PDB file of C-alpha atoms in Angstrom:
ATOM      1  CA  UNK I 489     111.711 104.438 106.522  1.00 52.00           C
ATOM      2  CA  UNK I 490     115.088 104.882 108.589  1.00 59.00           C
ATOM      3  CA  UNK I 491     117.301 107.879 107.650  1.00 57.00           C
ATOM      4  CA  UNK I 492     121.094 108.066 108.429  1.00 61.00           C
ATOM      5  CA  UNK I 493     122.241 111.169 108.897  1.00 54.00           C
ATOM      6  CA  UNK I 494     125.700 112.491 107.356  1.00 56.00           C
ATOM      7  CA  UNK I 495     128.127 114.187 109.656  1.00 55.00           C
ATOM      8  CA  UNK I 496     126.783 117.504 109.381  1.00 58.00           C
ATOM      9  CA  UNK I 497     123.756 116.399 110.714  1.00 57.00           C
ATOM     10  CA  UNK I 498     125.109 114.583 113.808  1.00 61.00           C
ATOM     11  CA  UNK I 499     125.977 117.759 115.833  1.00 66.00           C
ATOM     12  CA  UNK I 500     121.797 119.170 115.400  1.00 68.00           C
ATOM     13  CA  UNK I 501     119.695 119.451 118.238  1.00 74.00           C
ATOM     14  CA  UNK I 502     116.869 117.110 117.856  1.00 67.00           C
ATOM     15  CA  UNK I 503     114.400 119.885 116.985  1.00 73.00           C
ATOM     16  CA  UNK I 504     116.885 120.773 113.974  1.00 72.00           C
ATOM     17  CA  UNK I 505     116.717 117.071 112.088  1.00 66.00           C
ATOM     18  CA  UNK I 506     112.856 117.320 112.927  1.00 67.00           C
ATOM     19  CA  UNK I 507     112.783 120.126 110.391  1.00 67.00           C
ATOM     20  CA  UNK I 508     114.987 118.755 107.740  1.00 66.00           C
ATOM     21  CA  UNK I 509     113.443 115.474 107.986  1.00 69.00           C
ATOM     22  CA  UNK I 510     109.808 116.341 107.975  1.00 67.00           C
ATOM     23  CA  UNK I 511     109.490 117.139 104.242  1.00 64.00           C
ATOM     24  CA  UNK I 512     111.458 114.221 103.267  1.00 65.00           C
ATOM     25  CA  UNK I 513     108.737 112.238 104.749  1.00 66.00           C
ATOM     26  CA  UNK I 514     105.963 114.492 102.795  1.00 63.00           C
ATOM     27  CA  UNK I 515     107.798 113.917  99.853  1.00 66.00           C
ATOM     28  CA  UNK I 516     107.648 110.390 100.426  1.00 68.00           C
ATOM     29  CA  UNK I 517     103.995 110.192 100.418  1.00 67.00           C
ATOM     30  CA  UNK I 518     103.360 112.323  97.601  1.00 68.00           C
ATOM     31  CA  UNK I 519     105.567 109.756  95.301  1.00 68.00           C
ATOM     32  CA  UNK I 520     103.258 107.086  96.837  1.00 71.00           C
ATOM     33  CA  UNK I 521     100.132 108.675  96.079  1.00 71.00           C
ATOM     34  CA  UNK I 522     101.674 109.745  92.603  1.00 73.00           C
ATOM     35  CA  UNK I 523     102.427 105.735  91.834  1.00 73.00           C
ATOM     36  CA  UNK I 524      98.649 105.358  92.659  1.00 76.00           C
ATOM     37  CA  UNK I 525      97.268 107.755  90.851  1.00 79.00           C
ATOM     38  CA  UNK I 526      99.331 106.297  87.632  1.00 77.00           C
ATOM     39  CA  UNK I 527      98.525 102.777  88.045  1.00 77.00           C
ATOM     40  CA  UNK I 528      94.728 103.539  88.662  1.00 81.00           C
ATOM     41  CA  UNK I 529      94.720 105.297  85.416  1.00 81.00           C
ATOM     42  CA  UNK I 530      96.201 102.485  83.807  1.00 77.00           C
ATOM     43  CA  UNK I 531      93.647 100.142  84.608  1.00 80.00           C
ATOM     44  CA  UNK I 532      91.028 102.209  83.137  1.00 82.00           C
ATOM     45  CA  UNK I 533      92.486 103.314  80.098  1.00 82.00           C
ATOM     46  CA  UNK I 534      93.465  99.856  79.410  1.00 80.00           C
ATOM     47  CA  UNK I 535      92.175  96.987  81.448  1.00 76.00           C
ATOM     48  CA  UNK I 536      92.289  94.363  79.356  1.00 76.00           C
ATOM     49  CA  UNK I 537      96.379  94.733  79.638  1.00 76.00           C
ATOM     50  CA  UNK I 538      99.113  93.808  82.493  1.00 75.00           C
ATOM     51  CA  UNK I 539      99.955  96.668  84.691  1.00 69.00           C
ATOM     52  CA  UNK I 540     103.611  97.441  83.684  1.00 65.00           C
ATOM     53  CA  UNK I 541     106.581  97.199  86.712  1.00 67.00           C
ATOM     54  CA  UNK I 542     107.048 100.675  87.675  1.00 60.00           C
ATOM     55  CA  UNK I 543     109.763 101.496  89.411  1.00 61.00           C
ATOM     56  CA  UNK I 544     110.350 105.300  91.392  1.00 55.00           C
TER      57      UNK I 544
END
C-alpha cells in the first residue's frame, strides 16, 4: 500500500512519518481480518447461499 504524504508531512524527519504511518498500516490489517471474520461467518450461517460483494 503506497501513501502520499500532504505538505505538512513533507518537511518530517523520517522517524516522524514512521510514527504517523505505523497505525495506518495496523488499521489496515484489522479491516482485513474484520472482512474475514464476516465472510467466514457467512458461510456457516448460510452455506447453501452466494457470499454477497462486500465492499470496505
Amino acid at each position: 500500500m503506497n501513501f502520499i504524504p500532504d505538505q505538512s508531512y513533507s518537511n518530517c524527519s523520517w522517524k516522524e512519518k514512521e510514527q504517523i504511518m505505523t497505525p495506518l498500516f495496523y488499521e489496515q490489517d484489522f479491516l482485513k481480518n474484520q472482512k474475514k471474520t464476516l465472510i467466514d461467518r457467512y458461510r456457516k450461517e448460510q452455506p447453501h447461499k452466494p457470499i454477497p460483494i462486500m465492499k470496505f
